[in-house]
Structures are given as structure tokens and as C-alpha cells.
């Protein structure tokens, strides 16, 4: 399992937050660390290093909720013979709080306006074949509001994108 990769992927693709590690992060001193018993213990060193702690609180808080799944996605109750702790935390959203596992995380994220808006943004980027430009913001905001008010109706979102003025008309170069 790779909780950091999982956490970064969710933060990037479902929360639309780009993470940029600062350039002055020193290498972790793993020599002083005891041999970790579980994957969670292995990644706990991130929170001990001050330069890493701020970002890894959100990354690991999401990524570690998937600890019940091995690297192939199979269910597991133990990690190196120890019980799996799949608890985590969602932060920097409108649904912040602790969760016991990935299912609770997804339920919390499913009711998040932040996630709905990001999902709409990802569909916009796919449909237009590019990232949004400043002049696209009113269209994007309208699409986001419509998707939220529809209760997350994906078909309605696609219809609204295809029916938008921006989608149906080319910009003059």
C-alpha cells in the first residue's frame, strides 16, 4: 500500500488541490527510527519532521484510510501481523473531520461541496480539452452550482456542459 500516493491522488483529482513540496525539505533521518511494525508506523516519520508535517497531515490523513486494502486492492485485516488501523482525517474541505476507514471518507467526500465543485472542474477540463481560463470562470461557476443543486446528477452535468455557450461557440483568436 502507498498511502502517500493514494492521498496525493485524491487531493489532486477529487479536491482539485495541487501540492507542491517546498524545495528546502531535508531528507528524513530514518536511521534513528525503530523498525516499523506497520505501514502506518512507517509513514509516521513524516509527521515528526517539521518541514513535512503540514502537508503530510492532509495527505496521510486521507491515504491511510485505505490501509485495509493491499497494493493489489485486496482486503486485509492485518499488516505484518498487526491489526490494520485505517482511521484518518479529512481537512481543508467543508466536510472536515475524522473517519474510521475509506468508506467513511468517501461518504464524507460525497456530501462535500468542495468535491462536487472539483468534479465539475474535472469534467469541464475533459470536455474542453484544456484547463479553465479566467474568462471561463462564470461558466464553470454556473456548472458547479447546477451540479450541486441537482444532487450530483452526472447526466445533467454533461448536458449542461454541452449546452453551455462556451462549449457551443469557439473563441475568436
Coordinates of N, CA, C and O in Angstrom, one line a residue:
X1 N 0.8 -1.2 0.0 CA 0.0 0.0 0.0 C 0.9 1.3 0.0 O 1.9 1.3 0.6
X2 N 0.4 2.3 -0.6 CA 1.1 3.5 -0.7 C 0.2 4.7 -0.3 O -0.4 5.4 -1.1
X3 N 0.1 4.9 1.0 CA -0.8 6.0 1.5 C -0.5 7.4 1.0 O -1.4 8.1 0.7
X4 N 0.8 7.7 0.7 CA 1.1 9.0 0.2 C 0.6 9.2 -1.2 O 0.0 10.2 -1.5
X5 N 0.9 8.2 -2.0 CA 0.4 8.3 -3.4 C -1.1 8.3 -3.5 O -1.7 9.1 -4.2
X6 N -1.8 7.5 -2.6 CA -3.2 7.5 -2.6 C -3.8 8.8 -2.1 O -4.7 9.4 -2.7
X7 N -3.2 9.4 -1.1 CA -3.6 10.7 -0.6 C -3.4 11.8 -1.5 O -4.3 12.6 -1.8
X8 N -2.3 11.8 -2.2 CA -2.0 12.9 -3.2 C -2.9 12.8 -4.4 O -3.4 13.8 -4.9
X9 N -3.2 11.6 -4.8 CA -4.1 11.4 -5.9 C -5.5 11.9 -5.6 O -6.1 12.6 -6.4
X10 N -6.0 11.6 -4.4 CA -7.3 12.1 -4.0 C -7.4 13.6 -3.9 O -8.3 14.3 -4.3
X11 N -6.3 14.1 -3.3 CA -6.3 15.6 -3.1 C -6.2 16.3 -4.4 O -6.9 17.3 -4.6
X12 N -5.5 15.7 -5.4 CA -5.3 16.3 -6.7 C -6.6 16.2 -7.5 O -7.1 17.1 -8.1
X13 N -7.1 15.0 -7.6 CA -8.2 14.7 -8.5 C -9.6 14.9 -8.0 O -10.6 15.2 -8.7
X14 N -9.8 14.8 -6.7 CA -11.2 15.0 -6.1 C -11.3 16.3 -5.3 O -12.4 16.7 -5.0
X15 N -10.2 16.9 -4.9 CA -10.3 18.2 -4.2 C -9.7 19.3 -5.0 O -9.7 20.5 -4.6
X16 N -9.1 19.0 -6.2 CA -8.5 20.0 -7.1 C -7.5 20.9 -6.4 O -7.4 22.1 -6.6
X17 N -6.7 20.2 -5.5 CA -5.6 21.0 -4.8 C -4.3 20.4 -5.3 O -4.0 19.2 -5.1
X18 N -3.5 21.3 -5.8 CA -2.1 20.9 -6.3 C -1.2 21.0 -5.1 O -1.2 22.1 -4.4
X19 N -0.4 20.0 -4.8 CA 0.5 20.0 -3.8 C 1.9 20.3 -4.3 O 2.3 19.6 -5.3
X20 N 2.6 21.2 -3.7 CA 4.0 21.5 -4.2 C 4.9 21.5 -3.0 O 4.9 22.4 -2.2
X21 N 5.7 20.4 -2.8 CA 6.5 20.4 -1.6 C 7.6 21.5 -1.7 O 8.1 21.8 -2.8
X22 N 7.9 22.1 -0.6 CA 8.8 23.2 -0.6 C 10.2 22.6 -1.0 O 10.5 21.4 -0.7
X23 N 11.0 23.4 -1.6 CA 12.3 23.0 -2.1 C 13.3 22.7 -1.1 O 14.4 22.1 -1.3
X24 N 13.1 23.2 0.1 CA 14.1 23.1 1.2 C 13.8 21.9 2.2 O 14.2 22.0 3.3
X25 N 13.1 20.9 1.8 CA 12.7 19.8 2.7 C 14.0 18.9 2.8 O 14.5 18.4 1.8
X26 N 14.5 18.8 4.1 CA 15.6 18.0 4.3 C 15.3 16.5 4.2 O 14.1 16.1 4.4
X27 N 16.2 15.6 3.8 CA 15.9 14.2 3.8 C 15.5 13.7 5.2 O 16.0 14.2 6.2
X28 N 14.6 12.7 5.2 CA 14.2 12.2 6.5 C 15.3 11.4 7.1 O 16.0 10.6 6.5
X29 N 15.5 11.5 8.4 CA 16.5 10.7 9.2 C 15.9 9.4 9.6 O 15.4 9.3 10.7
X30 N 15.9 8.4 8.7 CA 15.3 7.1 9.1 C 16.2 6.3 9.9 O 15.8 5.3 10.5
X31 N 17.5 6.7 10.1 CA 18.5 5.9 10.9 C 18.0 5.9 12.3 O 18.3 4.9 13.0
X32 N 17.4 6.9 12.9 CA 17.0 7.0 14.3 C 15.7 6.3 14.5 O 15.3 6.1 15.6
X33 N 15.0 5.9 13.5 CA 13.7 5.4 13.6 C 13.8 3.9 13.9 O 14.6 3.2 13.3
X34 N 13.0 3.4 14.8 CA 12.9 2.0 15.0 C 12.2 1.3 13.8 O 11.5 1.9 13.1
X35 N 12.5 0.0 13.7 CA 11.9 -0.7 12.6 C 10.4 -0.7 12.7 O 9.9 -1.1 13.7
X36 N 9.7 -0.1 11.7 CA 8.3 0.0 11.8 C 7.6 -1.4 11.7 O 8.0 -2.3 11.0
X37 N 6.5 -1.5 12.5 CA 5.8 -2.8 12.5 C 4.7 -2.8 11.4 O 4.4 -3.8 10.9
X38 N 4.1 -1.6 11.2 CA 3.0 -1.5 10.2 C 3.3 -0.4 9.2 O 4.2 0.5 9.5
X39 N 2.6 -0.3 8.2 CA 2.7 0.7 7.2 C 2.5 2.1 7.8 O 3.1 3.1 7.5
X40 N 1.5 2.2 8.7 CA 1.2 3.4 9.4 C 2.4 3.9 10.2 O 2.7 5.1 10.1
X41 N 3.0 3.0 10.9 CA 4.2 3.4 11.6 C 5.3 3.9 10.7 O 6.1 4.8 11.0
X42 N 5.5 3.2 9.6 CA 6.5 3.6 8.6 C 6.3 5.0 8.1 O 7.3 5.8 8.0
X43 N 5.1 5.5 7.9 CA 4.8 6.8 7.4 C 4.7 7.8 8.5 O 4.5 9.0 8.2
X44 N 4.7 7.4 9.8 CA 4.5 8.4 10.9 C 5.7 9.3 10.9 O 5.6 10.4 11.5
X45 N 6.8 8.9 10.4 CA 8.0 9.8 10.4 C 7.8 11.1 9.7 O 8.4 12.1 10.0
X46 N 6.9 11.1 8.7 CA 6.5 12.4 8.1 C 6.0 13.4 9.0 O 6.3 14.6 8.9
X47 N 5.3 13.0 10.0 CA 4.7 14.0 11.0 C 5.7 14.4 12.0 O 5.5 15.4 12.7
X48 N 6.8 13.7 12.1 CA 7.8 14.0 13.1 C 8.8 15.1 12.5 O 9.3 15.9 13.3
X49 N 8.9 15.1 11.2 CA 9.8 16.2 10.6 C 8.9 17.4 10.4 O 7.9 17.4 9.7
X50 N 9.3 18.5 11.0 CA 8.6 19.8 10.9 C 8.3 20.2 9.5 O 7.2 20.7 9.2
X51 N 9.3 20.1 8.6 CA 9.1 20.6 7.2 C 8.1 19.7 6.5 O 7.5 20.2 5.5
X52 N 7.8 18.5 6.9 CA 6.9 17.6 6.2 C 5.5 17.6 6.8 O 4.5 17.2 6.2
X53 N 5.4 17.9 8.1 CA 4.2 17.6 8.9 C 3.0 18.3 8.3 O 1.9 17.7 8.3
X54 N 3.1 19.6 7.9 CA 1.9 20.3 7.5 C 1.2 19.7 6.3 O 0.0 19.5 6.3
X55 N 2.0 19.3 5.3 CA 1.4 18.7 4.1 C 1.0 17.3 4.4 O -0.1 16.8 4.0
X56 N 1.8 16.5 5.1 CA 1.5 15.1 5.3 C 0.3 14.9 6.3 O -0.2 13.8 6.3
X57 N 0.0 15.9 7.0 CA -1.2 15.7 7.9 C -2.4 15.5 7.0 O -3.2 14.6 7.2
X58 N -2.6 16.3 5.9 CA -3.7 16.1 5.0 C -3.5 14.9 4.1 O -4.4 14.1 3.8
X59 N -2.3 14.7 3.6 CA -2.0 13.6 2.6 C -2.2 12.2 3.3 O -3.0 11.4 2.9
X60 N -1.5 12.1 4.5 CA -1.6 10.8 5.2 C -3.0 10.6 5.8 O -3.4 9.4 5.9
X61 N -3.6 11.7 6.2 CA -5.0 11.6 6.8 C -6.0 11.0 5.8 O -6.9 10.3 6.2
X62 N -5.7 11.2 4.5 CA -6.6 10.6 3.5 C -6.0 9.2 3.1 O -6.8 8.2 3.1
X63 N -4.8 9.1 2.8 CA -4.2 7.9 2.3 C -4.2 6.7 3.2 O -4.4 5.6 2.8
X64 N -4.1 7.0 4.5 CA -4.1 5.9 5.5 C -5.5 5.3 5.7 O -5.6 4.2 6.2
X65 N -6.5 5.9 5.2 CA -7.8 5.3 5.3 C -8.0 4.1 4.5 O -8.9 3.3 4.6
X66 N -7.1 3.9 3.5 CA -7.2 2.8 2.6 C -6.3 1.6 3.0 O -6.0 0.7 2.2
X67 N -5.8 1.7 4.3 CA -4.9 0.6 4.7 C -5.5 -0.8 4.8 O -4.8 -1.8 4.8
X68 N -6.8 -0.9 4.7 CA -7.4 -2.2 4.7 C -7.2 -2.9 3.3 O -7.6 -4.0 3.2
X69 N -6.7 -2.1 2.4 CA -6.5 -2.7 1.0 C -5.1 -2.8 0.7 O -4.3 -1.8 0.9
X70 N -4.6 -4.0 0.3 CA -3.2 -4.1 0.0 C -2.9 -3.5 -1.4 O -3.8 -2.8 -2.0
X71 N -1.7 -3.6 -1.8 CA -1.3 -3.0 -3.1 C -2.0 -3.5 -4.3 O -2.0 -2.8 -5.3
X72 N -2.7 -4.6 -4.2 CA -3.5 -5.1 -5.3 C -5.0 -4.8 -5.1 O -5.8 -5.2 -6.0
X73 N -5.3 -4.1 -4.0 CA -6.7 -3.8 -3.8 C -7.5 -4.9 -3.0 O -8.7 -4.7 -2.8
X74 N -6.8 -5.9 -2.6 CA -7.5 -7.0 -1.8 C -7.6 -6.5 -0.4 O -6.8 -5.8 0.2
X75 N -8.7 -7.0 0.3 CA -9.0 -6.7 1.7 C -7.9 -7.3 2.6 O -7.5 -8.5 2.4
X76 N -7.5 -6.6 3.6 CA -6.6 -7.2 4.6 C -7.0 -6.6 6.0 O -7.4 -5.5 6.1
X77 N -6.9 -7.5 7.0 CA -7.2 -7.1 8.4 C -5.9 -6.9 9.2 O -6.0 -6.3 10.2
X78 N -4.8 -7.4 8.6 CA -3.6 -7.3 9.4 C -2.5 -6.7 8.4 O -2.5 -6.9 7.2
X79 N -1.5 -6.1 9.0 CA -0.4 -5.5 8.4 C 0.9 -6.0 9.1 O 1.1 -5.6 10.3
X80 N 1.6 -6.9 8.5 CA 2.8 -7.5 9.2 C 2.4 -8.2 10.5 O 3.1 -8.2 11.5
X81 N 1.2 -8.8 10.5 CA 0.7 -9.5 11.7 C 0.0 -8.6 12.7 O -0.5 -9.1 13.7
X82 N 0.0 -7.3 12.5 CA -0.7 -6.4 13.5 C -2.0 -5.9 12.9 O -2.1 -5.8 11.6
X83 N -3.0 -5.6 13.7 CA -4.3 -5.2 13.2 C -4.1 -3.9 12.4 O -3.3 -3.0 12.8
X84 N -4.8 -3.8 11.3 CA -4.8 -2.6 10.5 C -5.6 -1.4 11.2 O -6.7 -1.7 11.7
X85 N -5.0 -0.3 11.2 CA -5.7 0.9 11.7 C -5.9 1.8 10.4 O -5.0 2.4 9.9
X86 N -7.1 1.8 10.0 CA -7.5 2.6 8.7 C -8.1 3.9 9.0 O -8.8 4.5 8.2
X87 N -7.9 4.4 10.2 CA -8.5 5.7 10.6 C -7.8 6.8 9.9 O -6.6 6.7 9.5
X88 N -8.4 7.9 9.7 CA -7.8 9.1 9.1 C -8.6 10.4 9.3 O -9.4 10.4 10.2
X89 N -8.2 11.4 8.5 CA -8.8 12.7 8.8 C -8.9 13.4 7.4 O -8.0 13.4 6.6
X90 N -10.0 14.1 7.2 CA -10.2 14.9 6.1 C -10.1 16.4 6.6 O -10.8 16.8 7.5
X91 N -9.2 17.1 5.9 CA -9.0 18.5 6.4 C -9.0 19.4 5.1 O -8.8 19.0 4.0
X92 N -9.2 20.7 5.3 CA -9.2 21.7 4.3 C -10.4 21.6 3.3 O -10.2 21.9 2.1
X93 N -11.5 21.1 3.8 CA -12.7 21.0 3.0 C -13.9 21.5 3.8 O -13.7 21.9 5.0
X94 N -15.1 21.4 3.3 CA -16.3 21.8 4.0 C -16.8 20.6 4.8 O -17.9 20.7 5.4
X95 N -16.1 19.4 4.8 CA -16.6 18.2 5.5 C -15.5 17.7 6.4 O -15.3 16.5 6.5
X96 N -14.7 18.6 6.9 CA -13.5 18.1 7.7 C -13.9 17.3 8.9 O -15.0 17.4 9.4
X97 N -13.1 16.4 9.3 CA -13.3 15.6 10.4 C -12.6 14.2 10.3 O -12.1 13.8 9.3
X98 N -12.7 13.5 11.4 CA -12.0 12.1 11.5 C -13.0 11.1 10.8 O -14.2 11.3 10.8
X99 N -12.4 10.1 10.3 CA -13.1 8.9 9.7 C -12.4 7.7 10.1 O -11.3 7.6 10.5
X100 N -13.2 6.6 10.2 CA -12.6 5.3 10.6 C -12.0 4.5 9.5 O -11.2 3.6 9.7
X101 N -12.4 4.8 8.2 CA -11.9 4.0 7.1 C -12.2 4.7 5.8 O -12.8 5.8 5.8
X102 N -11.9 4.1 4.7 CA -12.1 4.7 3.3 C -13.5 4.8 3.0 O -13.9 5.8 2.3
X103 N -14.4 3.9 3.5 CA -15.8 4.0 3.2 C -16.4 5.3 3.8 O -17.1 6.1 3.2
X104 N -16.0 5.5 5.1 CA -16.5 6.8 5.7 C -15.9 8.0 5.1 O -16.6 9.0 4.9
X105 N -14.7 7.9 4.6 CA -14.0 9.0 3.9 C -14.8 9.4 2.7 O -15.1 10.5 2.4
X106 N -15.2 8.3 1.9 CA -15.9 8.6 0.6 C -17.3 9.1 0.9 O -17.8 9.9 0.1
X107 N -17.9 8.6 2.0 CA -19.3 9.2 2.3 C -19.2 10.7 2.7 O -20.0 11.5 2.2
X108 N -18.2 11.0 3.4 CA -17.9 12.4 3.8 C -17.6 13.2 2.5 O -18.2 14.3 2.4
X109 N -16.8 12.7 1.7 CA -16.4 13.4 0.5 C -17.6 13.5 -0.5 O -17.8 14.5 -1.2
X110 N -18.5 12.5 -0.5 CA -19.6 12.5 -1.4 C -20.6 13.6 -1.1 O -21.4 14.1 -1.9
X111 N -20.6 14.1 0.2 CA -21.5 15.2 0.6 C -20.8 16.5 0.6 O -21.3 17.5 1.2
X112 N -19.6 16.6 0.1 CA -18.8 17.8 0.1 C -19.0 18.7 -1.1 O -18.9 18.2 -2.2
X113 N -19.3 19.9 -0.9 CA -19.4 20.9 -2.0 C -18.0 21.0 -2.7 O -17.9 21.2 -3.9
X114 N -17.0 21.0 -1.9 CA -15.6 21.1 -2.4 C -15.4 20.0 -3.5 O -14.9 20.3 -4.6
X115 N -15.8 18.8 -3.2 CA -15.6 17.7 -4.1 C -16.5 17.8 -5.3 O -16.1 17.6 -6.4
X116 N -17.8 18.2 -5.1 CA -18.7 18.4 -6.2 C -18.1 19.5 -7.2 O -18.2 19.3 -8.4
X117 N -17.6 20.6 -6.6 CA -17.0 21.6 -7.5 C -15.8 21.1 -8.2 O -15.6 21.4 -9.4
X118 N -15.0 20.3 -7.6 CA -13.8 19.8 -8.2 C -14.2 18.8 -9.3 O -13.6 18.8 -10.4
X119 N -15.2 18.0 -9.1 CA -15.6 17.0 -10.0 C -16.1 17.7 -11.3 O -15.8 17.3 -12.4
X120 N -16.9 18.8 -11.1 CA -17.4 19.6 -12.2 C -16.2 20.2 -13.0 O -16.2 20.2 -14.2
X121 N -15.2 20.7 -12.3 CA -14.0 21.3 -12.9 C -13.3 20.2 -13.7 O -12.8 20.5 -14.9
X122 N -13.2 19.0 -13.2 CA -12.5 17.9 -14.0 C -13.3 17.6 -15.3 O -12.7 17.4 -16.3
X123 N -14.6 17.6 -15.2 CA -15.5 17.3 -16.4 C -15.3 18.5 -17.4 O -15.2 18.3 -18.6
X124 N -15.3 19.7 -16.9 CA -15.1 20.9 -17.7 C -13.7 20.7 -18.5 O -13.7 20.9 -19.7
X125 N -12.7 20.4 -17.8 CA -11.4 20.2 -18.4 C -11.4 19.1 -19.5 O -10.8 19.3 -20.5
X126 N -12.0 18.0 -19.1 CA -12.1 16.9 -20.1 C -12.9 17.4 -21.3 O -12.5 17.1 -22.5
X127 N -14.1 18.0 -21.2 CA -14.9 18.3 -22.3 C -14.3 19.4 -23.2 O -14.4 19.3 -24.4
X128 N -13.6 20.3 -22.6 CA -13.0 21.4 -23.3 C -11.6 21.1 -23.8 O -11.0 21.8 -24.6
X129 N -11.0 20.0 -23.3 CA -9.6 19.6 -23.7 C -8.6 20.5 -23.2 O -7.5 20.6 -23.8
X130 N -8.8 21.3 -22.1 CA -7.9 22.2 -21.6 C -8.3 22.6 -20.2 O -9.4 22.3 -19.8
X131 N -7.4 23.3 -19.5 CA -7.7 23.9 -18.2 C -8.6 25.1 -18.4 O -8.5 25.7 -19.5
X132 N -9.3 25.5 -17.4 CA -10.1 26.7 -17.5 C -9.3 27.9 -17.6 O -8.2 28.0 -17.0
X133 N -9.8 28.9 -18.2 CA -9.2 30.2 -18.4 C -9.9 31.2 -17.5 O -11.1 30.9 -17.1
X134 N -9.4 32.4 -17.2 CA -10.1 33.4 -16.4 C -11.5 33.7 -17.0 O -12.5 33.8 -16.2
X135 N -11.7 33.7 -18.3 CA -13.0 34.0 -18.9 C -14.0 32.9 -18.8 O -15.1 33.0 -19.0
X136 N -13.5 31.7 -18.4 CA -14.3 30.5 -18.2 C -15.0 30.4 -16.8 O -15.9 29.6 -16.6
X137 N -14.5 31.3 -15.9 CA -14.9 31.2 -14.5 C -16.4 31.3 -14.4 O -17.1 30.5 -13.7
X138 N -17.1 32.3 -15.0 CA -18.6 32.3 -14.9 C -19.3 31.1 -15.3 O -20.2 30.6 -14.7
X139 N -18.8 30.5 -16.4 CA -19.4 29.3 -16.9 C -19.2 28.1 -16.0 O -20.1 27.4 -15.6
X140 N -17.9 28.0 -15.5 CA -17.6 27.0 -14.5 C -18.4 27.1 -13.3 O -19.0 26.1 -12.8
X141 N -18.6 28.3 -12.7 CA -19.3 28.5 -11.5 C -20.8 28.1 -11.7 O -21.4 27.5 -10.9
X142 N -21.3 28.5 -12.9 CA -22.7 28.1 -13.2 C -22.9 26.6 -13.3 O -23.8 26.0 -12.8
X143 N -21.9 25.9 -13.9 CA -21.9 24.4 -14.0 C -21.8 23.8 -12.6 O -22.5 22.8 -12.3
X144 N -21.0 24.4 -11.8 CA -20.8 23.8 -10.4 C -22.1 24.0 -9.6 O -22.5 23.1 -8.9
X145 N -22.7 25.2 -9.7 CA -23.9 25.4 -9.0 C -25.0 24.4 -9.4 O -25.8 23.8 -8.6
X146 N -25.1 24.2 -10.8 CA -26.1 23.3 -11.3 C -25.9 21.9 -10.9 O -26.8 21.2 -10.5
X147 N -24.6 21.5 -10.8 CA -24.3 20.1 -10.4 C -24.6 19.9 -8.9 O -25.2 18.9 -8.5
X148 N -24.3 20.9 -8.1 CA -24.6 20.8 -6.7 C -26.1 20.8 -6.4 O -26.6 19.9 -5.7
X149 N -26.9 21.7 -7.1 CA -28.3 21.7 -6.9 C -29.0 20.5 -7.5 O -30.1 20.1 -7.0
X150 N -28.4 19.8 -8.4 CA -29.0 18.6 -9.0 C -28.8 17.4 -8.1 O -29.2 16.3 -8.4
X151 N -28.0 17.6 -7.0 CA -27.7 16.4 -6.2 C -26.6 15.5 -6.7 O -26.5 14.4 -6.4
X152 N -25.8 16.1 -7.6 CA -24.7 15.3 -8.2 C -25.2 14.5 -9.4 O -24.6 13.4 -9.7
X153 N -26.1 15.0 -10.2 CA -26.6 14.2 -11.4 C -25.6 14.4 -12.5 O -25.5 15.5 -13.1
X154 N -24.9 13.4 -12.8 CA -23.8 13.4 -13.8 C -24.4 13.6 -15.2 O -23.8 14.4 -16.0
X155 N -25.5 13.0 -15.5 CA -26.1 13.2 -16.8 C -26.5 14.7 -17.0 O -26.2 15.3 -18.1
X156 N -27.1 15.3 -16.0 CA -27.4 16.7 -16.1 C -26.2 17.6 -16.3 O -26.2 18.5 -17.0
X157 N -25.1 17.2 -15.6 CA -23.8 17.9 -15.7 C -23.3 17.9 -17.1 O -23.0 19.0 -17.7
X158 N -23.3 16.7 -17.7 CA -22.8 16.6 -19.1 C -23.7 17.4 -20.1 O -23.2 18.1 -21.0
X159 N -25.0 17.3 -19.9 CA -25.9 18.1 -20.7 C -25.7 19.6 -20.5 O -25.7 20.3 -21.5
X160 N -25.5 20.0 -19.3 CA -25.2 21.4 -19.1 C -23.9 21.9 -19.7 O -23.8 23.0 -20.2
X161 N -22.9 21.1 -19.6 CA -21.6 21.4 -20.3 C -21.8 21.6 -21.8 O -21.4 22.6 -22.4
X162 N -22.4 20.5 -22.4 CA -22.6 20.5 -23.8 C -23.6 21.7 -24.3 O -23.4 22.2 -25.4
X163 N -24.5 22.1 -23.4 CA -25.4 23.2 -23.8 C -24.9 24.6 -23.4 O -25.5 25.6 -23.8
X164 N -23.7 24.6 -22.8 CA -23.2 25.9 -22.4 C -22.7 26.7 -23.6 O -22.3 26.2 -24.6
X165 N -22.8 28.0 -23.5 CA -22.4 28.9 -24.6 C -20.9 28.7 -24.9 O -20.5 28.6 -26.1
X166 N -20.1 28.6 -23.9 CA -18.7 28.4 -24.1 C -18.4 27.1 -24.8 O -17.4 27.1 -25.6
X167 N -19.1 26.1 -24.6 CA -18.9 24.8 -25.3 C -19.3 24.9 -26.8 O -18.7 24.3 -27.6
X168 N -20.4 25.6 -27.0 CA -21.0 25.6 -28.3 C -20.4 26.7 -29.3 O -20.6 26.6 -30.5
X169 N -19.6 27.6 -28.7 CA -19.0 28.6 -29.5 C -17.5 28.7 -29.3 O -17.0 28.6 -28.2
X170 N -16.8 28.8 -30.4 CA -15.3 29.0 -30.4 C -15.0 30.4 -30.1 O -15.6 31.4 -30.5
X171 N -13.9 30.6 -29.3 CA -13.4 31.9 -29.1 C -12.7 32.4 -30.3 O -12.0 31.7 -31.0
X172 N -12.8 33.7 -30.6 CA -12.1 34.3 -31.7 C -10.6 34.5 -31.3 O -10.3 34.9 -30.2
X173 N -9.7 34.1 -32.2 CA -8.3 34.2 -31.9 C -7.8 35.6 -32.2 O -8.0 36.3 -33.0

